CSV table of C-alpha atoms and ligand atoms in Angstrom, one decimal:
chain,number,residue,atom,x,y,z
A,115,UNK,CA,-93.7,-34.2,-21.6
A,116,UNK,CA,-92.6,-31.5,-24.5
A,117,UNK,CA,-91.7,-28.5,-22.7
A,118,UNK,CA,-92.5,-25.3,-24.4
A,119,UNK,CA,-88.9,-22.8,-23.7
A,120,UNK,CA,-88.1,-25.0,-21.3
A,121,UNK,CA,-90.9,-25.3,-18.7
A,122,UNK,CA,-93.9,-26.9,-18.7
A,123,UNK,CA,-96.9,-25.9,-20.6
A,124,UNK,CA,-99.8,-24.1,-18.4
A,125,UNK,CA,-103.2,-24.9,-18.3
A,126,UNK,CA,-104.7,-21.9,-17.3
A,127,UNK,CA,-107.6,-22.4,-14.6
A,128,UNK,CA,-111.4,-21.4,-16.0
A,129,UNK,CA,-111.9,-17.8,-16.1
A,130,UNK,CA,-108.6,-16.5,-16.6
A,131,UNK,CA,-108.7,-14.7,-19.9
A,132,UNK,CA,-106.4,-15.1,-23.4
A,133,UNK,CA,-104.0,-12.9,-24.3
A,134,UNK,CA,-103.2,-13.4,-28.0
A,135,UNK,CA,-99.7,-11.8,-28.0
A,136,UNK,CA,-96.1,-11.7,-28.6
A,137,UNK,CA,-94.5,-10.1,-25.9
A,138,UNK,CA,-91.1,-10.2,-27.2
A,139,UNK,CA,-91.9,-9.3,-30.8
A,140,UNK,CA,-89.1,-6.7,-31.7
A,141,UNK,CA,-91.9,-4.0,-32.8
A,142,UNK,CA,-93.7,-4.8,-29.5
A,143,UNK,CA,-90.3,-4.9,-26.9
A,144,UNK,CA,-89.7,-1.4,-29.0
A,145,UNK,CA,-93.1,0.6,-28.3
A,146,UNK,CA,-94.3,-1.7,-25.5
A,147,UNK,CA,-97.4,0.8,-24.4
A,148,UNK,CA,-100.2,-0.8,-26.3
A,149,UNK,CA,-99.1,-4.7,-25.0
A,150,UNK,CA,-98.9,-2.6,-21.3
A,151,UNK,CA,-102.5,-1.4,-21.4
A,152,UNK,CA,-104.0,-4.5,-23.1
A,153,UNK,CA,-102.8,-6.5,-20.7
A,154,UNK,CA,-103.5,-4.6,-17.5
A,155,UNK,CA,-107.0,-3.9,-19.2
A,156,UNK,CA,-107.9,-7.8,-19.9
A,157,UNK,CA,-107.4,-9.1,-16.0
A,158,UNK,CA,-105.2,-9.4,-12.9
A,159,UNK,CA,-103.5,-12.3,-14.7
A,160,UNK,CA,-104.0,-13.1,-18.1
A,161,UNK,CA,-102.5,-16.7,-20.2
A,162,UNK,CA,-100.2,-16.2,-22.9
A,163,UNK,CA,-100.5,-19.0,-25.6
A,164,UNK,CA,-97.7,-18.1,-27.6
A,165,UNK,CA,-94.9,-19.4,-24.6
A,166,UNK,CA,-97.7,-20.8,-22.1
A,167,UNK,CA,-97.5,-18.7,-19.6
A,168,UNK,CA,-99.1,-16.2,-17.2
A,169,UNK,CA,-98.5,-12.6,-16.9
A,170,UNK,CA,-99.8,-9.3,-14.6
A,171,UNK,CA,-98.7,-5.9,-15.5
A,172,UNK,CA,-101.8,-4.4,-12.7
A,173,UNK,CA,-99.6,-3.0,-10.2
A,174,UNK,CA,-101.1,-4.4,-7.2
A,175,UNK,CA,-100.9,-7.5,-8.5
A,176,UNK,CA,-97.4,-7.5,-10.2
A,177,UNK,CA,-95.9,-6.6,-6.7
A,178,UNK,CA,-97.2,-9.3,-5.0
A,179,UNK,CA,-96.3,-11.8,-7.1
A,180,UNK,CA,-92.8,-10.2,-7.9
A,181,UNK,CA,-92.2,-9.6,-3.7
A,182,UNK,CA,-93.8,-13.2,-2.9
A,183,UNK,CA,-90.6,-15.9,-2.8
A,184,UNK,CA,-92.5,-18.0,-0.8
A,185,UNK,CA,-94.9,-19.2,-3.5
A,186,UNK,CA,-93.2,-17.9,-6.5
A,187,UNK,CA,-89.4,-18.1,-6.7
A,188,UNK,CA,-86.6,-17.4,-7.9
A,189,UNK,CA,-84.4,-20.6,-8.1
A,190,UNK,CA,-86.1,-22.2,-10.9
A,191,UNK,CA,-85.0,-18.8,-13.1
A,192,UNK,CA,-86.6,-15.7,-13.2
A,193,UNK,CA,-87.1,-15.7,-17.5
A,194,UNK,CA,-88.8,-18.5,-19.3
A,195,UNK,CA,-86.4,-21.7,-18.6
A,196,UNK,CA,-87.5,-23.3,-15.5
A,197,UNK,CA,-83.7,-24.5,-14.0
A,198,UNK,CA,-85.6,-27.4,-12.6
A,199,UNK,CA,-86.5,-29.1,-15.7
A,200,UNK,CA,-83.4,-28.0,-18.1
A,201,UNK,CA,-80.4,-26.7,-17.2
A,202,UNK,CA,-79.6,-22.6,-17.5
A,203,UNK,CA,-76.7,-21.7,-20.2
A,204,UNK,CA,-74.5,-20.7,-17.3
A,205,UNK,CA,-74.2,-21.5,-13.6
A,206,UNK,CA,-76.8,-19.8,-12.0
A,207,UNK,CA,-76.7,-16.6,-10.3
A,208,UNK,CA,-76.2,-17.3,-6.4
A,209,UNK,CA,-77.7,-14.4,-4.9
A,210,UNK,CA,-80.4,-13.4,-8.3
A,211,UNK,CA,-81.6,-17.2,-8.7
A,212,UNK,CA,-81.7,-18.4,-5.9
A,213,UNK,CA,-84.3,-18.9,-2.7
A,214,UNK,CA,-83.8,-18.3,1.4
A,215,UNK,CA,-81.8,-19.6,2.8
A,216,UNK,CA,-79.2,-19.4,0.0
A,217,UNK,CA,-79.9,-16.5,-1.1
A,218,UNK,CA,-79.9,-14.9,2.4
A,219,UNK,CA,-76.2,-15.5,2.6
A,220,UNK,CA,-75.2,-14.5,-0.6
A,221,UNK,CA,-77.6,-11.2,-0.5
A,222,UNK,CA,-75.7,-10.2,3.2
A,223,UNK,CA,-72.9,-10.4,1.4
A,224,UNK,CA,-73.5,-7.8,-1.6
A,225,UNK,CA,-75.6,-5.5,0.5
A,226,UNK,CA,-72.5,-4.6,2.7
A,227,UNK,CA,-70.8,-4.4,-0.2
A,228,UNK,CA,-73.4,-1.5,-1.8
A,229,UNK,CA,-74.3,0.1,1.2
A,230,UNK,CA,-75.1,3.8,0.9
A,231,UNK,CA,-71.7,4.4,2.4
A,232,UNK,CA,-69.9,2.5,0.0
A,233,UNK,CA,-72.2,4.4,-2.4
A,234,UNK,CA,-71.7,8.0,-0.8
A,235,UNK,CA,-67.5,7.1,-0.9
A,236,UNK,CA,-67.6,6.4,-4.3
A,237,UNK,CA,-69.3,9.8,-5.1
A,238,UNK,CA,-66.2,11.7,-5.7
A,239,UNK,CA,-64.8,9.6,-8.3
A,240,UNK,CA,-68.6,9.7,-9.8
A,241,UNK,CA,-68.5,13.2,-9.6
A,242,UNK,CA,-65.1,13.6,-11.3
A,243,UNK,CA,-65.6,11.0,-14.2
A,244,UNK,CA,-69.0,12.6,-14.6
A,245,UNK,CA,-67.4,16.4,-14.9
A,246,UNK,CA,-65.2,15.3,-17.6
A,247,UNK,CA,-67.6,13.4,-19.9
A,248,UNK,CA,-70.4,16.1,-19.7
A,249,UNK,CA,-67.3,18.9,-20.3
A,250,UNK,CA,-66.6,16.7,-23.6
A,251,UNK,CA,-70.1,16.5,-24.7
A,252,UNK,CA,-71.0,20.4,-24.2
A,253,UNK,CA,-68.0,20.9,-26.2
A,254,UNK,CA,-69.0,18.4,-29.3
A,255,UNK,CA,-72.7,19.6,-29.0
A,256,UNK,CA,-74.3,17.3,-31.0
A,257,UNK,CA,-73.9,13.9,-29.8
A,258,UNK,CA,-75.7,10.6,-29.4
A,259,UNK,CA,-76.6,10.3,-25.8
A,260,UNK,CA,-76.3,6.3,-26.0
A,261,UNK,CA,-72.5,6.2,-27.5
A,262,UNK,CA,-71.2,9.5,-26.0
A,263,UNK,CA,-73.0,9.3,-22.3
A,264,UNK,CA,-74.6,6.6,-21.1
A,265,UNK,CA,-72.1,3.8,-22.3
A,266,UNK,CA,-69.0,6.1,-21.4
A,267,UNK,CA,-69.9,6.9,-17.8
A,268,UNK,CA,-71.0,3.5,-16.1
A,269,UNK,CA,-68.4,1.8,-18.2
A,270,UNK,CA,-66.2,4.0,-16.4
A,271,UNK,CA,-66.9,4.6,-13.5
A,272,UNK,CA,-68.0,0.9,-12.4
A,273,UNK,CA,-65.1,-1.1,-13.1
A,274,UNK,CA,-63.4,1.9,-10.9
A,275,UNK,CA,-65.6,1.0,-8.1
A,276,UNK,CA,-65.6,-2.7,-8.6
A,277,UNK,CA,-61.6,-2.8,-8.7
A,278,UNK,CA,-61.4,-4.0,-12.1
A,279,UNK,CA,-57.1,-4.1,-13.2
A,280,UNK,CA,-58.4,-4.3,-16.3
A,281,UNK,CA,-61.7,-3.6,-18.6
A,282,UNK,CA,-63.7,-3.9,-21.4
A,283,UNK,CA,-66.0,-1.4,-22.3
A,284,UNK,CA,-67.8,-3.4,-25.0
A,285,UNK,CA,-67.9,-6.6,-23.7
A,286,UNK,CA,-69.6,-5.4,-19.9
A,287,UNK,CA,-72.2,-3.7,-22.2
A,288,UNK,CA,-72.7,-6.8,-24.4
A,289,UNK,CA,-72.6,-9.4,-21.5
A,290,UNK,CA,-75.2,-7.4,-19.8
A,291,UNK,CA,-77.3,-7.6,-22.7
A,292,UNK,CA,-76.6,-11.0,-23.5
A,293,UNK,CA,-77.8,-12.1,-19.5
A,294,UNK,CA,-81.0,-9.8,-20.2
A,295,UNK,CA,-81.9,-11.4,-24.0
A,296,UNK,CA,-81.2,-14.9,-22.0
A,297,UNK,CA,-84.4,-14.6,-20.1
A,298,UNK,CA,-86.4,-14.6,-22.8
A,299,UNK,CA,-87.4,-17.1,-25.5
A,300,UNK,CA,-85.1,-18.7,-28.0
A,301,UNK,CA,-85.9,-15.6,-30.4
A,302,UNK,CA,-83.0,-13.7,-32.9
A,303,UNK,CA,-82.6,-11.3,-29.9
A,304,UNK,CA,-81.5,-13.8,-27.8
A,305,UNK,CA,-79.7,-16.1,-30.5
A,306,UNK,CA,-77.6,-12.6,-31.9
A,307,UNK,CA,-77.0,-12.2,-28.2
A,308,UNK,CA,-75.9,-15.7,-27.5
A,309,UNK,CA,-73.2,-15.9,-31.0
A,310,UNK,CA,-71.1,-13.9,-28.6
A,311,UNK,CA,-70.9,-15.5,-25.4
A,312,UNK,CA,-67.8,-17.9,-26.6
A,313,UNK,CA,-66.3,-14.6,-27.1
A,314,UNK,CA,-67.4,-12.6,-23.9
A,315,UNK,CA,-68.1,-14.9,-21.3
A,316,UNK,CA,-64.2,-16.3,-20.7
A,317,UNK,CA,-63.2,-12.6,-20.4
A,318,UNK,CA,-66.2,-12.0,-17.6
A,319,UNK,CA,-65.2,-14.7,-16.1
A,320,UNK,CA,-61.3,-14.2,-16.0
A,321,UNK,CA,-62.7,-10.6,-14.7
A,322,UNK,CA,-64.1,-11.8,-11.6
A,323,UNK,CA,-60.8,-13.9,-10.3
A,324,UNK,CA,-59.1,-11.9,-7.7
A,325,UNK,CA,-55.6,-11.2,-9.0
A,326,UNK,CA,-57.6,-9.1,-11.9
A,327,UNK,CA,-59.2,-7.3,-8.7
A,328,UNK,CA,-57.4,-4.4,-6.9
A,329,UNK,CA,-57.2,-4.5,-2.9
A,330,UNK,CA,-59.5,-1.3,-2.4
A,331,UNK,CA,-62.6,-2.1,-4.8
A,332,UNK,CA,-66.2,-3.1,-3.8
A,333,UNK,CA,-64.4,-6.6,-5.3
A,334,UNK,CA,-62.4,-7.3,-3.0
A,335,UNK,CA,-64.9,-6.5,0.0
A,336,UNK,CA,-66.8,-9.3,-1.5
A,337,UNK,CA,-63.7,-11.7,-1.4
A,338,UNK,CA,-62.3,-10.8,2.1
A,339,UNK,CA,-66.0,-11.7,3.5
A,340,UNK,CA,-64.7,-15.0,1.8
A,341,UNK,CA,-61.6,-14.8,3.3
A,342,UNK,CA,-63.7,-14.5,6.6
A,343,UNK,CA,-65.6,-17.4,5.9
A,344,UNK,CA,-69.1,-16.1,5.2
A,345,UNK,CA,-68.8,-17.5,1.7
A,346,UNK,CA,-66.4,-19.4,-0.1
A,347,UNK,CA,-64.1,-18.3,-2.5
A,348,UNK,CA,-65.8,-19.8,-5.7
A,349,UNK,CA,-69.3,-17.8,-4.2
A,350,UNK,CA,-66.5,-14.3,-4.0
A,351,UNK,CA,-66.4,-14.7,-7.6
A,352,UNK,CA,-70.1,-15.6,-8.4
A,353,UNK,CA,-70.7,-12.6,-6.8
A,354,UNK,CA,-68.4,-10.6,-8.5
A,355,UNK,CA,-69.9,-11.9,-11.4
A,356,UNK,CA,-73.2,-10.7,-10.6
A,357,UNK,CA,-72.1,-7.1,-10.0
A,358,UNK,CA,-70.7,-7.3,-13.8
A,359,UNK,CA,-73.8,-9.1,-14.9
A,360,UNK,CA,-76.8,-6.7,-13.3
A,361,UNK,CA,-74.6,-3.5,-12.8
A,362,UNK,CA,-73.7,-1.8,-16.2
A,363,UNK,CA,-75.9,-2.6,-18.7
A,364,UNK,CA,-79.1,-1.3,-16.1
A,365,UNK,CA,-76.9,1.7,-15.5
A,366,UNK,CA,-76.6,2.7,-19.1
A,367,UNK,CA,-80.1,1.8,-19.6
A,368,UNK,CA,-80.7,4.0,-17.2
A,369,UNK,CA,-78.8,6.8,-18.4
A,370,UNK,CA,-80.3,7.1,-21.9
A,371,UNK,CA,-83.9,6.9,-20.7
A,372,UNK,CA,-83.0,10.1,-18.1
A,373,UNK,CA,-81.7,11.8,-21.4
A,374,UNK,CA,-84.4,10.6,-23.4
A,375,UNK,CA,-87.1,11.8,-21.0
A,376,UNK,CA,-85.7,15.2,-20.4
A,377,UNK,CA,-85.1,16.0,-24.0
A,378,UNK,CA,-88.6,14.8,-24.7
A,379,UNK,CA,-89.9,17.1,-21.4
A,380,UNK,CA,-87.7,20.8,-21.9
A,381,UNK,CA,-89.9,22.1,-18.8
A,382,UNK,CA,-89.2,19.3,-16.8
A,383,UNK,CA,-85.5,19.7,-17.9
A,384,UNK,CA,-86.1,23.8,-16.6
A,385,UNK,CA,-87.5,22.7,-13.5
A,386,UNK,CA,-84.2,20.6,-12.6
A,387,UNK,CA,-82.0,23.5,-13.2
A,388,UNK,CA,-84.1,25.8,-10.7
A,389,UNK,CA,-84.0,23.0,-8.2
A,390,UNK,CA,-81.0,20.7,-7.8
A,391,UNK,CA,-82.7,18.8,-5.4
A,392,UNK,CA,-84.9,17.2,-7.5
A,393,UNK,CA,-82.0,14.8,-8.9
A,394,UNK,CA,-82.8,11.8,-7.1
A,395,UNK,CA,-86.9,12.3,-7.7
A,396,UNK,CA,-86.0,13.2,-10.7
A,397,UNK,CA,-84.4,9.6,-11.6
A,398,UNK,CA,-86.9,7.8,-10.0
A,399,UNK,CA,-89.5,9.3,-12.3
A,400,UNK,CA,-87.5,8.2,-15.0
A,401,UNK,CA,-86.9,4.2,-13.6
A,402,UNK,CA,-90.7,4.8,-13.3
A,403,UNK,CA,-91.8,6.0,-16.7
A,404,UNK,CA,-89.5,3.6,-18.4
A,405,UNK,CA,-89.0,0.6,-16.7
A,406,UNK,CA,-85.4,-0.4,-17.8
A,407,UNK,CA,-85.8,-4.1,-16.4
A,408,UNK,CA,-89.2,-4.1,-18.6
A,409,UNK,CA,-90.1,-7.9,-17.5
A,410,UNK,CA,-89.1,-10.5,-15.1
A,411,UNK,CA,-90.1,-14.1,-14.7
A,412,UNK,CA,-91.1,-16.0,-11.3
A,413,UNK,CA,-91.9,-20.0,-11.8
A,414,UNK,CA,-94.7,-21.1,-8.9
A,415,UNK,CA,-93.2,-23.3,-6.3
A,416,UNK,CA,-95.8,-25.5,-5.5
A,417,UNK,CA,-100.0,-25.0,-6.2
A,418,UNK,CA,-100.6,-21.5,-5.2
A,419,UNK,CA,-103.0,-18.7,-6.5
A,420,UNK,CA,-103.4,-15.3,-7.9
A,421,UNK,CA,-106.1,-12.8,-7.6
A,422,UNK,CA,-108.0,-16.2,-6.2
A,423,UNK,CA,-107.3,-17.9,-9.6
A,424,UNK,CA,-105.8,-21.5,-8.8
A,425,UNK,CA,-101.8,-21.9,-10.3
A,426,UNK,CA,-100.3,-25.4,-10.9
A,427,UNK,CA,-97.2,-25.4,-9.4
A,428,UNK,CA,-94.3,-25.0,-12.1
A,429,UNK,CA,-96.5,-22.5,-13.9
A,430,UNK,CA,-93.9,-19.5,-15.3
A,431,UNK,CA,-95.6,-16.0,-14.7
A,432,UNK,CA,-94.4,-13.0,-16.5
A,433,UNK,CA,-94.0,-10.3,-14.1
A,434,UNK,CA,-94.2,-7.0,-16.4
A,435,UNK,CA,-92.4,-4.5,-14.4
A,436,UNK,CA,-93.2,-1.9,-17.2
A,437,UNK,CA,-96.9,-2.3,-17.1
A,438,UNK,CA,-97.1,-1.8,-13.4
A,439,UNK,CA,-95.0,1.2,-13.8
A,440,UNK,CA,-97.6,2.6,-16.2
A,441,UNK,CA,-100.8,1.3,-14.3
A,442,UNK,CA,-103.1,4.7,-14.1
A,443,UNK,CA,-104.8,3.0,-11.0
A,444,UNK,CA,-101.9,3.1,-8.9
A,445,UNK,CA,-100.2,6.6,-10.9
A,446,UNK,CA,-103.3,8.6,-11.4
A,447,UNK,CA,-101.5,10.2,-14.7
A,448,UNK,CA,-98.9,7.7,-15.9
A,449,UNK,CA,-98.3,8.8,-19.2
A,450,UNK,CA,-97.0,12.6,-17.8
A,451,UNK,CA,-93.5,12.5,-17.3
A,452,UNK,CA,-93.0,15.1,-13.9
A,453,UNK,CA,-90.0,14.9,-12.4
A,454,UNK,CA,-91.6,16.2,-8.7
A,455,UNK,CA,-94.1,13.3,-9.1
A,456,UNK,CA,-91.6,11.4,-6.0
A,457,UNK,CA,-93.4,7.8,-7.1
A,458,UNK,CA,-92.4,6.2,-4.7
A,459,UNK,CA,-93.1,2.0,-4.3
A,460,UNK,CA,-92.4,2.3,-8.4
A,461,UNK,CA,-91.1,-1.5,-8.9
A,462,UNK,CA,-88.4,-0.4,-11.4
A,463,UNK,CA,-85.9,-1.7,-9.0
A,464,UNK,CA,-88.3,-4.8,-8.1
A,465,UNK,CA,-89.4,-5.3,-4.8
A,466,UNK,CA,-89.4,-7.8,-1.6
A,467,UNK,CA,-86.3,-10.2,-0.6
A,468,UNK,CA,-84.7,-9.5,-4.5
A,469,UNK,CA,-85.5,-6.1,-4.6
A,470,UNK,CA,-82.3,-4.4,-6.2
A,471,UNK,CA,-79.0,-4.5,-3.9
A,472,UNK,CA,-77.4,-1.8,-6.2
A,473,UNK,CA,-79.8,0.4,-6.3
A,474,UNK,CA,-77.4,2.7,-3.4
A,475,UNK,CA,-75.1,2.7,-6.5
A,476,UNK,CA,-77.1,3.3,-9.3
A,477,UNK,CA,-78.8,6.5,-7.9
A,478,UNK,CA,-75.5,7.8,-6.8
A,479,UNK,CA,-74.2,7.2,-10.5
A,480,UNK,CA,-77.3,9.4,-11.3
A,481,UNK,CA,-76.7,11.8,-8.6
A,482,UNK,CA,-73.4,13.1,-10.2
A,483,UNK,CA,-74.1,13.0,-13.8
A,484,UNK,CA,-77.3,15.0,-13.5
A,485,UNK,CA,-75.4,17.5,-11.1
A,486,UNK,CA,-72.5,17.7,-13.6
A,487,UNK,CA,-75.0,18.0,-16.8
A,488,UNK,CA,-77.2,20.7,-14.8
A,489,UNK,CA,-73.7,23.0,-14.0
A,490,UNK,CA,-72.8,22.9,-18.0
A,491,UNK,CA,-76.2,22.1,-20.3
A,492,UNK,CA,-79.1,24.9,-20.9
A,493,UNK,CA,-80.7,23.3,-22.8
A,494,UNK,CA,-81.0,19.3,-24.5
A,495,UNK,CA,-83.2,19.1,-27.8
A,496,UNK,CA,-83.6,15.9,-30.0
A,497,UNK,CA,-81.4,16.0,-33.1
A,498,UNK,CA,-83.0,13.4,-34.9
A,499,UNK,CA,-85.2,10.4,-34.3
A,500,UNK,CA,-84.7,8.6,-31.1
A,501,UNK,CA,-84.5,4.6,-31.5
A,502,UNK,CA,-84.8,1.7,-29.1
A,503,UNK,CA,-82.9,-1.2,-29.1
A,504,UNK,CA,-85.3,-4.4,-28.6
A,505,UNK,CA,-84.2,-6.9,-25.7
A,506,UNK,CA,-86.3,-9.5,-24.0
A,507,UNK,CA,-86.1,-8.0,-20.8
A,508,UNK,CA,-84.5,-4.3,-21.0
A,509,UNK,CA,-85.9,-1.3,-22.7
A,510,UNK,CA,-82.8,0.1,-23.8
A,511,UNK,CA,-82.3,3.1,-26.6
A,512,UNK,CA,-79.9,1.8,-29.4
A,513,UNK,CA,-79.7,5.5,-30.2
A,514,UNK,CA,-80.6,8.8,-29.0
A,515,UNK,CA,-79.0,12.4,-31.4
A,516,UNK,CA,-79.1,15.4,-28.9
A,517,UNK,CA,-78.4,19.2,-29.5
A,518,UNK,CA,-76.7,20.2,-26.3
A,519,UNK,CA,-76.7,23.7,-25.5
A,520,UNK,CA,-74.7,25.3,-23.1
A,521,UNK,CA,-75.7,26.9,-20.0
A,522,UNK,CA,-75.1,30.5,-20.0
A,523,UNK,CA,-72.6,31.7,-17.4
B,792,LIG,C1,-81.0,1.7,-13.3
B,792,LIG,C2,-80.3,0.7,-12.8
B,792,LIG,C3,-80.9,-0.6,-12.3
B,792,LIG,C4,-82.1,-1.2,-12.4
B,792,LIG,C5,-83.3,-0.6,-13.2
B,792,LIG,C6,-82.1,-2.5,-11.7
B,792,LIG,C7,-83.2,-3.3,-11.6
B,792,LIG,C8,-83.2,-4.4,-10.8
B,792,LIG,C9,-84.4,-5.3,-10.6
B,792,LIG,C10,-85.8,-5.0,-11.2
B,792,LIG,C11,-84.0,-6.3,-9.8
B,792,LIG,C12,-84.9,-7.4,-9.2
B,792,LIG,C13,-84.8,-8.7,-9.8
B,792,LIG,C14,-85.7,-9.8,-9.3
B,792,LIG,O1,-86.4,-9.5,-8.3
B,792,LIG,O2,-85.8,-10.9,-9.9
B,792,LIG,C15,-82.6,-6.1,-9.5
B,792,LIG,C16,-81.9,-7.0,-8.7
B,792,LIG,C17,-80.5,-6.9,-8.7
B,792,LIG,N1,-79.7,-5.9,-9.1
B,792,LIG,FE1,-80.3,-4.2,-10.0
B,792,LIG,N2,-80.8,-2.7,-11.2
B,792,LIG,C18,-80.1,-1.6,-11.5
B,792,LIG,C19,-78.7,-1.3,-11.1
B,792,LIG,C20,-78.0,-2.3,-10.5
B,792,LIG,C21,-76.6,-2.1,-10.2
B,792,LIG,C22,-75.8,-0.8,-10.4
B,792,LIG,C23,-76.1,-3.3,-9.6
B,792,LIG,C24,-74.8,-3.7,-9.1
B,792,LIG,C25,-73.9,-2.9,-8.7
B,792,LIG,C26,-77.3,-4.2,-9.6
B,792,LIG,C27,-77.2,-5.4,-9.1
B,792,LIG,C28,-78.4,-6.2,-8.8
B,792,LIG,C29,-78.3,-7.5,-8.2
B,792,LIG,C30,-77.1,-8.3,-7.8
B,792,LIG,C31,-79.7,-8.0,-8.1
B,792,LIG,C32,-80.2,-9.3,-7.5
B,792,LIG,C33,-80.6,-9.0,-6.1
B,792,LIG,C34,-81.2,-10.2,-5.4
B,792,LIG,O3,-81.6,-11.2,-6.1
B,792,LIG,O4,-81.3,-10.2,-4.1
B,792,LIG,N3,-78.4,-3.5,-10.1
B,792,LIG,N4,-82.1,-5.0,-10.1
């Protein structure tokens, strides 16, 4: 049978209705709102023609699927390959594609490794890398938030945590892009990706060996549980892999939307510097309103169903985080950006068994740099138009020129 990028073709049960789109269409993966409401507005669970498969962007229905491994899973690749039929362009993630019990193992593993006390340890060294990039932007005061803050921090501060001897700024960014424009179809996004992985790839995976680890890092917790026996030694550095793979490129994804959002929002920005304590709420209204893992696949594991529509199994279903995010039923007011909103269930970080193991790390990152910008910003205006940078599975700024202004003393 011809597989259409790499799985099998769906034939979609009576009654489900036709989506005529691209979802990964540059100008759609860059202003993604219309796709989000089109498709939330035709059905629980629409066919795509263009790649034969389903998708669901209502929220409801997006986290069932998303949170149900028992009928859809992860193993057979959460983009548009199905591992089962064609094999993935690298080995495959143990702990991200994989199913129970496999991925039970692996996932003990990396939670220890990110729990929030490994999270609230590392918060000094957050804290301090964080200081000293927000004192250098306040000085340069007009900078572009992507190159001169959200690439600098987590490219900093991670490899700290991880215990990295030595790092790469450019290529941890690039890998992570590379893994996200991997799970979509063979498009320029993901072929431009893919020209660099002869490049990249040996240097991640030199990264992950232990002698390139320190003895103190989240690293080498992962490889003494090996040395314990819970894993193996090959699975230590699968799993180191995975922290380079999932953890930067998120982070500054992450990073440039918070800017983006409060220099779109001033108020919301004023209402941060009276309160402090809406940090954390603060982030998760931004993981909410932007959706930096925009769309992840699940492949059906045998005949199942959704919203009482019949699935063949091997179907591919598009699970668009982003549209859930945004889906006025569950959000009331979706399009208003309010950083006291506390959404909480968002599915920014996913949901269920593979719901995200760093997210402990990822709001402490926030934690610190919001804190830091908040002590030494008054105010952060757009300097010029803001522009995203397309990839199949991340909504990601390529650019972002901000007026910083300090904060009065
Ligand atoms: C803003 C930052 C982040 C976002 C939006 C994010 C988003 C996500 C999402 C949506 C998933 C679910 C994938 C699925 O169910 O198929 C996930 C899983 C995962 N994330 Fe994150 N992530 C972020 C930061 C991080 C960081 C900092 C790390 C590592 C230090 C990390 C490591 C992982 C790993 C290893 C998984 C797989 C978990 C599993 O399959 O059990 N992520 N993340």
């Amino acid at each position: 049978m011809e597989l259409i990028e790499g799985h099998r073709p769906v034939t979609p049960a009576d009654g489900i209705p036709v989506l005529d789109v691209d979802p990964y269409d540059p100008a759609v993966l860059a202003a993604p709102h219309d796709y989000y409401s089109k498709l939330r507005q035709a059905g629980e669970v629409v066919f795509i023609p263009r790649y034969s498969v389903l998708a669901v962007g209502r929220f409801a229905t997006t986290h069932k699927v998303f949170s149900d491994h028992e009928n859809f899973v992860s193993s057979r690749g959460v983009g548009l390959n199905d591992f089962a039929l064609e094999p993935p362009w690298r080995p495959p993630s143990i702990i991200l594609e994989t199913d129970p019990p496999e991925h039970t193992r692996a996932r003990r593993v990396m939670a220890r490794a990110m729990s929030p006390k490994s999270a609230r340890d590392l918060g000094e060294m957050f804290r301090d890398v964080a200081d000293r990039i927000v004192d250098r932007i306040v000085a340069a005061g007009v900078i572009d938030g992507v190159a001169d803050l959200a690439e600098p921090y987590p490219t900093q501060v991670f490899p700290k945590a991880v215990g990295m001897k030595d790092t790469n700024a450019r290529y941890l960014v690039d890998y992570g892009a590379m893994v996200f424009n991997a799970i979509g179809p063979d498009n320029e996004l993901r072929r431009t990706a893919m020209a660099r992985a002869g490049e990249i790839v040996p240097w991640i995976t030199g990264a992950c060996t232990r002698e390139r680890l320190t003895g103190d890092g989240l690293g080498a917790m992962i490889y003494a549980d090996a040395d314990r026996g819970e894993i193996t030694h090959d699975e230590a550095g699968m799993l180191v892999r995975s922290f380079l793979s999932a953890g930067v490129d998120t982070t500054v994804t992450g990073i440039g939307n918070a800017l983006w959002c409060l220099s779109q929002n001033p108020g919301e920005w004023d209402k941060l510097k009276a309160d402090l304590s809406l940090a954390r709420p603060a982030f998760e209204e931004v993981l909410r309103y932007t959706s930096p893992v925009h769309t992840f696949g699940r492949t059906a594991g045998r005949a199942t169903q959704i919203a009482g529509f019949p699935v063949d199994e091997g179907t591919k279903v598009l699970c668009v985080l982003g549209a859930a995010n945004m889906d006025p039923d569950k959000w009331g007011d979706p399009e208003v950006f309010r950083i006291d909103r506390r959404p909480s269930g968002h599915i920014a970080f996913g949901a269920g068994i593979h719901g995200c193991v760093g997210q402990n790390l990822a709001r402490a990152e926030l934690e610190a740099l919001l804190q830091a910008m908040v002590a030494r910003i008054g105010r952060i205006e757009p300097a010029g138009q803001a522009i995203w940078r397309p990839n199949n599975a991340i909504r990601a700024l390529d650019r972002l020129p901000l007026r910083l202004i300090p904060r009065a003393r």
